[in-house]
mmCIF file of C-alpha atoms in Angstrom:
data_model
loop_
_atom_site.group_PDB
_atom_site.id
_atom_site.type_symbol
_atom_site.label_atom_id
_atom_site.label_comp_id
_atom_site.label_asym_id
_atom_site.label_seq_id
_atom_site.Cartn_x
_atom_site.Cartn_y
_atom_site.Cartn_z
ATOM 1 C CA UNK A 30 72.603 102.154 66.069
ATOM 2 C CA UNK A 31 74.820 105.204 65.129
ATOM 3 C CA UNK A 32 77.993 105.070 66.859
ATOM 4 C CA UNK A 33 78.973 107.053 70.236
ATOM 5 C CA UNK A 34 80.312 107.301 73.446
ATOM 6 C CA UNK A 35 80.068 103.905 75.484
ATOM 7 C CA UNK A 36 79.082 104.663 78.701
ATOM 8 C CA UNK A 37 79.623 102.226 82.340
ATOM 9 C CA UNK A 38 77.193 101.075 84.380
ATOM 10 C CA UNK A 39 76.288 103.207 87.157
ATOM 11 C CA UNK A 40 76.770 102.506 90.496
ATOM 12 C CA UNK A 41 74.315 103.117 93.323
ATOM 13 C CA UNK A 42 75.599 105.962 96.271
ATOM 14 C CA UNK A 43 73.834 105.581 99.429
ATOM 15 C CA UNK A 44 72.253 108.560 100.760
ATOM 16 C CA UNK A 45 74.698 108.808 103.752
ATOM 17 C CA UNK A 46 77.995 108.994 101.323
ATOM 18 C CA UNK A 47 76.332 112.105 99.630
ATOM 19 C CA UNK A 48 76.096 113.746 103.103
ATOM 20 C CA UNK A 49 79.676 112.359 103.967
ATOM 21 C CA UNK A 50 80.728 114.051 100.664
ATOM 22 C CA UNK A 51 79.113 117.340 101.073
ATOM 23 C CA UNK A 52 80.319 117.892 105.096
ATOM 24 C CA UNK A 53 84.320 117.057 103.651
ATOM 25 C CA UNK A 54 83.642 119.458 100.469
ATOM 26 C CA UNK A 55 82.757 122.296 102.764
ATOM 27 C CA UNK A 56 85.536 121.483 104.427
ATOM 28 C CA UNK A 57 88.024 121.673 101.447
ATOM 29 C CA UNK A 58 85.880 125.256 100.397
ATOM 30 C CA UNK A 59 87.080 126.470 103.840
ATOM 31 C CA UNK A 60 82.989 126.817 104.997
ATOM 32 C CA UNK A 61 83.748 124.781 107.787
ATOM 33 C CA UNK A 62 86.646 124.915 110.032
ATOM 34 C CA UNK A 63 88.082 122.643 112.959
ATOM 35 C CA UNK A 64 85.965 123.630 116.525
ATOM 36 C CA UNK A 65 83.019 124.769 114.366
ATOM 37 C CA UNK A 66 79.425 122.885 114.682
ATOM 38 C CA UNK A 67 77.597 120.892 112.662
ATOM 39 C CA UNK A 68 73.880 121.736 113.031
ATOM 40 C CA UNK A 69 72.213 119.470 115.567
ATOM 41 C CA UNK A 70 70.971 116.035 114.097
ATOM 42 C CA UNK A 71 67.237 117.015 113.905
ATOM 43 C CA UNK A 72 68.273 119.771 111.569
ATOM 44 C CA UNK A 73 70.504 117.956 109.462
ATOM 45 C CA UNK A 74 67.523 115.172 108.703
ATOM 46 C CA UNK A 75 65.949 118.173 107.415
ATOM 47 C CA UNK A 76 68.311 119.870 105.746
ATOM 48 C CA UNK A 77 69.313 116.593 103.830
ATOM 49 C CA UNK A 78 66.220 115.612 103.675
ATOM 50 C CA UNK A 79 66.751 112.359 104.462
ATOM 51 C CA UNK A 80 65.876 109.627 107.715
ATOM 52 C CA UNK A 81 67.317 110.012 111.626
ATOM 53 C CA UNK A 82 69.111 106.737 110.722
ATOM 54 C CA UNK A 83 70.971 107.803 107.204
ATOM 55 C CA UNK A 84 72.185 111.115 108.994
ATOM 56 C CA UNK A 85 73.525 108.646 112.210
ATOM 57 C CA UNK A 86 75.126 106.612 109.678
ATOM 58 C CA UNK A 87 76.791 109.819 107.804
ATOM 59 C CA UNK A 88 77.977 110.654 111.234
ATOM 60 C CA UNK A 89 79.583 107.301 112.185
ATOM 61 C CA UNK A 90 81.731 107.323 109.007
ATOM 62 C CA UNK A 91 82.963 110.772 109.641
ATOM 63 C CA UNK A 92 83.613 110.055 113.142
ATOM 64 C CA UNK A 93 85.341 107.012 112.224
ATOM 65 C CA UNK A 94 87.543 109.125 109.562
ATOM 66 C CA UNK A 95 88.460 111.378 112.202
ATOM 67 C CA UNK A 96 86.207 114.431 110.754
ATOM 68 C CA UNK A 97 84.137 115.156 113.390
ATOM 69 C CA UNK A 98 83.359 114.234 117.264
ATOM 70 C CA UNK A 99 80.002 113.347 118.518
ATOM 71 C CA UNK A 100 78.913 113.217 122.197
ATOM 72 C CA UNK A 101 75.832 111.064 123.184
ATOM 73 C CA UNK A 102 73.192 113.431 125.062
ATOM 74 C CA UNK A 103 75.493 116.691 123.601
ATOM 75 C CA UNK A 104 72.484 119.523 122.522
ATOM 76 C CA UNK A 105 75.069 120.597 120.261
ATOM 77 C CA UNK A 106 75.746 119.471 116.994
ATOM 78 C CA UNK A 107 79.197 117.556 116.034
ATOM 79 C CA UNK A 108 82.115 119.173 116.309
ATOM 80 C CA UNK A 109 84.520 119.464 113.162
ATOM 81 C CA UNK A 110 88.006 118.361 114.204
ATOM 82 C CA UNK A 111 91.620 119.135 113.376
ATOM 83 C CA UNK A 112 92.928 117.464 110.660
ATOM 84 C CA UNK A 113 95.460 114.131 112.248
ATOM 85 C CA UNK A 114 97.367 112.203 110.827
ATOM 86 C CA UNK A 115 96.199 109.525 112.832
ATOM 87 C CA UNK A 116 92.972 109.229 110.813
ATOM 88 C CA UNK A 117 95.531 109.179 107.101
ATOM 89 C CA UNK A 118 97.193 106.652 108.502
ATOM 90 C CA UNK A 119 94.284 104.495 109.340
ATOM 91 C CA UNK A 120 92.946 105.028 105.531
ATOM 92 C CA UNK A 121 96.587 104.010 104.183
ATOM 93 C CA UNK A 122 96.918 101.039 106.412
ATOM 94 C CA UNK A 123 93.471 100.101 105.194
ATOM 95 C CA UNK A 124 94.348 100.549 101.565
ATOM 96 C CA UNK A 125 97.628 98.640 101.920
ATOM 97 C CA UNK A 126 95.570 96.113 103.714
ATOM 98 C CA UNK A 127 93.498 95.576 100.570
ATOM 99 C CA UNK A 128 96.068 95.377 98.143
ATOM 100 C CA UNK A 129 95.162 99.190 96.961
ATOM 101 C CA UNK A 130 98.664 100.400 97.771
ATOM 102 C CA UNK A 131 101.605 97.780 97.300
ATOM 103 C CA UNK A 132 104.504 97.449 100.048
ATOM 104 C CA UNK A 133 106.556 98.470 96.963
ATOM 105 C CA UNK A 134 104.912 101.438 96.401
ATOM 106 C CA UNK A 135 104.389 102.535 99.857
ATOM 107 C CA UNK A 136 108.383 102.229 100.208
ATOM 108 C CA UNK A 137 109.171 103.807 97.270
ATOM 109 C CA UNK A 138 107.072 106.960 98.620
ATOM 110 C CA UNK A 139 108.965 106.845 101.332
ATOM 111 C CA UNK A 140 112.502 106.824 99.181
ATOM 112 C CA UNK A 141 111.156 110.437 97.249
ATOM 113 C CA UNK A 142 109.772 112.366 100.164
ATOM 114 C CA UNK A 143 112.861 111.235 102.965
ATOM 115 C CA UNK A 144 115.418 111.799 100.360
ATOM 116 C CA UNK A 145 113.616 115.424 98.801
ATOM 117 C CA UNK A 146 113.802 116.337 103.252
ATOM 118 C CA UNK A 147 117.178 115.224 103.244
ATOM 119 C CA UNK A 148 118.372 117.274 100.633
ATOM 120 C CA UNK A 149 116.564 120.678 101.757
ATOM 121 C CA UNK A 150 117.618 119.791 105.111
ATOM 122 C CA UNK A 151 121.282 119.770 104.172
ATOM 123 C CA UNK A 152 121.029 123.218 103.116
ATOM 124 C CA UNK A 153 119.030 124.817 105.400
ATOM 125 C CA UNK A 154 120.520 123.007 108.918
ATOM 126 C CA UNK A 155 121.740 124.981 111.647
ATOM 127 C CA UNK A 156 124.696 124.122 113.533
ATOM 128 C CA UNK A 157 121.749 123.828 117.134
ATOM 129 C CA UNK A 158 119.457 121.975 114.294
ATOM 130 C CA UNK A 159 123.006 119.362 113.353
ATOM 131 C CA UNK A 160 123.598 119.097 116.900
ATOM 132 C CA UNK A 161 119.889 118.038 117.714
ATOM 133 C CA UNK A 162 120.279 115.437 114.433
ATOM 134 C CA UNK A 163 123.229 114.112 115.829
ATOM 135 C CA UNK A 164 121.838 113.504 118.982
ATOM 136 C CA UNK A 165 119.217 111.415 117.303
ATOM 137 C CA UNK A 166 121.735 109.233 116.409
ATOM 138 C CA UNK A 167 122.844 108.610 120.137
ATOM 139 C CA UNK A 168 119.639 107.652 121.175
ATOM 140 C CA UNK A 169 119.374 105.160 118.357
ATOM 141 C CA UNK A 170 122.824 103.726 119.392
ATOM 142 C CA UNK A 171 121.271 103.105 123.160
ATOM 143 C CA UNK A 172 118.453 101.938 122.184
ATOM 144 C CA UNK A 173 119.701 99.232 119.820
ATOM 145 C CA UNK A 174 120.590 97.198 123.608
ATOM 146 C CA UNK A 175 116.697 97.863 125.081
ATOM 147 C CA UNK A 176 114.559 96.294 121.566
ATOM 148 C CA UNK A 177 113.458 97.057 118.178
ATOM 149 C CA UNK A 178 110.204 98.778 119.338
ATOM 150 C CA UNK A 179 112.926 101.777 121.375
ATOM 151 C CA UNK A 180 115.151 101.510 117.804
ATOM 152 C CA UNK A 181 112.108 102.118 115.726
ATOM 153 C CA UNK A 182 111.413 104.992 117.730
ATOM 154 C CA UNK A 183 114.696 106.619 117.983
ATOM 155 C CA UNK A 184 114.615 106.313 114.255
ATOM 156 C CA UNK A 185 111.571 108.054 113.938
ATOM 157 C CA UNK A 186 112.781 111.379 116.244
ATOM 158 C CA UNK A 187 115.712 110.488 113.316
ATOM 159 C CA UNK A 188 113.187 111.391 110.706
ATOM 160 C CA UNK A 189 110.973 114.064 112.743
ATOM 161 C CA UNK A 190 113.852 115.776 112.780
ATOM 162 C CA UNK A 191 114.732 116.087 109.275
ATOM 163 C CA UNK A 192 111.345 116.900 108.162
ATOM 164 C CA UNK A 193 111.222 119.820 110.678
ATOM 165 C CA UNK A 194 114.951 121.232 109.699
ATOM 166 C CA UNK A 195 113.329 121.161 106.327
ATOM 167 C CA UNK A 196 110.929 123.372 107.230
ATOM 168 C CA UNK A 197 107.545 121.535 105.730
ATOM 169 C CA UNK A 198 105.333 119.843 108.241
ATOM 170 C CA UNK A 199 103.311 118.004 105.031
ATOM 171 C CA UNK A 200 106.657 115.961 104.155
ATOM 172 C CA UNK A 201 106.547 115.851 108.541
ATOM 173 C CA UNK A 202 102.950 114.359 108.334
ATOM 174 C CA UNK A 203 103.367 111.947 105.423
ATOM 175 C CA UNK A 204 106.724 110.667 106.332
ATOM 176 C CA UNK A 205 105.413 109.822 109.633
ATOM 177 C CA UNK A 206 102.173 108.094 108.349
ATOM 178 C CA UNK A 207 103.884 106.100 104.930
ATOM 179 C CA UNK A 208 106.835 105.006 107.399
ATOM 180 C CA UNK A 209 104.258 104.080 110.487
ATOM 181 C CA UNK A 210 102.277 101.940 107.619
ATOM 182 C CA UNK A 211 105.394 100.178 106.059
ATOM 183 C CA UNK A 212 106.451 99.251 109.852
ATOM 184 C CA UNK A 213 102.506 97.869 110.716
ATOM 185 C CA UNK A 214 103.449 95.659 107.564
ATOM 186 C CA UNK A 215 106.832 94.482 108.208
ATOM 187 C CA UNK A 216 107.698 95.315 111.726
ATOM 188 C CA UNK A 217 106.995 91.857 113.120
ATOM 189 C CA UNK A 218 109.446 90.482 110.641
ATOM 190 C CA UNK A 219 112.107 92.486 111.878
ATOM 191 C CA UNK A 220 111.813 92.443 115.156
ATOM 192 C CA UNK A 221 111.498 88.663 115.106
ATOM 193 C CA UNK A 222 114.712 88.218 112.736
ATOM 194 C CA UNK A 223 117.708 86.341 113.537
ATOM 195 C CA UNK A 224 119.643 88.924 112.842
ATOM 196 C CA UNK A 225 117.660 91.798 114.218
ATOM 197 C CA UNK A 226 120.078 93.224 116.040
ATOM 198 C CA UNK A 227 122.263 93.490 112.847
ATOM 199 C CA UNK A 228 119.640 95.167 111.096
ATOM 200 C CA UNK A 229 119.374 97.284 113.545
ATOM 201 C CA UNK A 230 123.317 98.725 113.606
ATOM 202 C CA UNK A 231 123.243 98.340 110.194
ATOM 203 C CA UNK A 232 120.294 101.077 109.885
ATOM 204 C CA UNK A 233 122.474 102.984 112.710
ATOM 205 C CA UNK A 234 125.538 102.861 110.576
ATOM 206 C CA UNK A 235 123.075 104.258 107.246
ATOM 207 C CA UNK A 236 121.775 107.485 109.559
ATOM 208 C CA UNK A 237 125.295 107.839 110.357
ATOM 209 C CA UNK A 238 126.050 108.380 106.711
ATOM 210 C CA UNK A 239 123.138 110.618 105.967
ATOM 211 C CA UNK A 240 124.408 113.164 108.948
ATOM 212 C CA UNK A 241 127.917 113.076 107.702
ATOM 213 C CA UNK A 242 127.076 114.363 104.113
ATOM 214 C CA UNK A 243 124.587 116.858 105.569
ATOM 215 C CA UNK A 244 127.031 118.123 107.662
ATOM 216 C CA UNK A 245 129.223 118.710 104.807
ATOM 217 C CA UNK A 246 126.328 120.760 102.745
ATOM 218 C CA UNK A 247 126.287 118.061 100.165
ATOM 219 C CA UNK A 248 122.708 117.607 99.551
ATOM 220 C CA UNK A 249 122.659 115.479 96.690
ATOM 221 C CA UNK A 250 124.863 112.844 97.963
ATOM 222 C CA UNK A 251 122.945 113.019 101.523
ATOM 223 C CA UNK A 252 119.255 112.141 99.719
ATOM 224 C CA UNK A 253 121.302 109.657 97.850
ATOM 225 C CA UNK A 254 122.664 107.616 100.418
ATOM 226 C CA UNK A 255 119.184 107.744 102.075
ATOM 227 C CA UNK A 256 117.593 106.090 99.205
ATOM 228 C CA UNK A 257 120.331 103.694 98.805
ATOM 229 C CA UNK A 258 120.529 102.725 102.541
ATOM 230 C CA UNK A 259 116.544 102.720 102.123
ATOM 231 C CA UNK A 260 116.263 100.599 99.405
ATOM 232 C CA UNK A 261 119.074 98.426 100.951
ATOM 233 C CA UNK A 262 116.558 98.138 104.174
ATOM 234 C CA UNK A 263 113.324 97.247 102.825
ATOM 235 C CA UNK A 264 113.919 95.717 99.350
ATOM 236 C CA UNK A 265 114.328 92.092 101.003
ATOM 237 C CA UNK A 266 110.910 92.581 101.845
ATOM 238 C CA UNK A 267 109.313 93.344 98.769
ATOM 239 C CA UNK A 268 108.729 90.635 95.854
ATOM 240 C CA UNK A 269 111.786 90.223 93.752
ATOM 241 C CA UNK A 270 109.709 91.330 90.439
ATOM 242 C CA UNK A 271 108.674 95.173 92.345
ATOM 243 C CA UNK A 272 112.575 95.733 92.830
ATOM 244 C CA UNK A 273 113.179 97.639 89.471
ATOM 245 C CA UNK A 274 110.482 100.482 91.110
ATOM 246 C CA UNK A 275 112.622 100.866 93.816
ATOM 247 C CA UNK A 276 115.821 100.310 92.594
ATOM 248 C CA UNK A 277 115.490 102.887 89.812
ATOM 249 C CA UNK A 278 114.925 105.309 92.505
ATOM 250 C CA UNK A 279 118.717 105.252 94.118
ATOM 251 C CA UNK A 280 120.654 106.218 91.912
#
């Protein structure tokens, strides 16, 4: 036989991912938009051409992703919904869960897109957006005294914050999903430490740092710190041979 391309066993696509596929692809083209309608069920069995039972399954899994809302009894077909970042985190959690994405990598993430909104922020701050920051850092203080759940969510206003001075609500979105998956993994841990509570002013005494140099315009040295104090945070958690990833990424 004369030589050529090798080719890979195919794998079999149920009927219901094809309609899955197509409803998110007209979604990407911009043919379907959030409150819009699907066509009622009966249609879509004949549009796809395919059983009452593959089309309820296609529905289910686009429910579950957070693509659409169905109604039992509703005449109307399903309606297309906003996009959330509820239903991103629930696919990240799930591929951490499996091993897809690696705590290491997930934190690292985290390292590039806080310290790129650090740095942006430092430049475009106003002295109302610097006062709201350091206000952050107040409630963070007081809530060090109540438990790590009230610390982990002054910290995120912390970050909310910075992503909106920087004027992107994408680095907003996947901030607040990578960080909400890295806490689902770890969180436990921490609160459950010995030393939780140091942790905890430690991290303090890190945003502290991070305000100071944006305050001063310097934002270079501002993302910088945040990685270090980042990486500083987290690396104990990660196994000692993922380090270099993460380390590499503070200075």
């Amino acid at each position: 036989m004369a030589d050529g391309p090798r080719f890979q066993p195919v794998q079999p696509v149920r009927a219901y991912q094809r309609i899955v596929e197509q409803v998110e692809e007209a979604l990407v083209r911009g043919e379907l938009a959030p409150g819009q309608r699907l066509p009622s069920e009966r249609e879509l069995v004949t549009q796809f051409a395919v059983s009452r039972s593959t089309v309820r399954e296609a529905l289910r899994v686009l429910e579950s992703n957070g693509v659409v809302r169905s109604r039992p009894g509703d005449p109307n077909g399903p309606e297309i919904l906003p996009f959330s970042s509820t239903a991103l985190r629930k696919q990240m959690v799930r591929l951490a869960r499996v091993d897809e994405l690696t705590l290491a990598e997930l934190i690292a993430f985290r390292m590039i897109m806080d310290g790129a909104a650090i740095q942006v922020a430092s430049q475009l701050r106003t002295p109302a957006e610097l006062a709201e920051l350091e206000q952050t850092l107040v409630a963070m203080r007081e809530a060090i005294d109540v438990d790590f759940a009230a610390f982990s969510e002054a910290d995120l206003t912390f970050h909310d914050v910075i992503a909106r001075i920087a004027r992107n609500s994408l680095i907003q979105t996947c901030n607040e999903v990578v960080r909400g998956v890295v806490l689902t993994l770890i969180s436990d841990k921490i609160a459950h430490a010995p030393n939780s509570r140091a942790l905890m002013l430690e991290s303090l005494q890190h945003h502290a740092e991070v305000v100071e140099a944006i305050r001063s315009g310097d934002g270079h040295a501002a993302a910088r710190i945040a990685r270090q104090n980042m990486y500083d945070y987290y690396a104990g958690y990660v196994p000692e041979d993922e380090r270099d990833a993460l380390r590499a990424l503070t200075g």
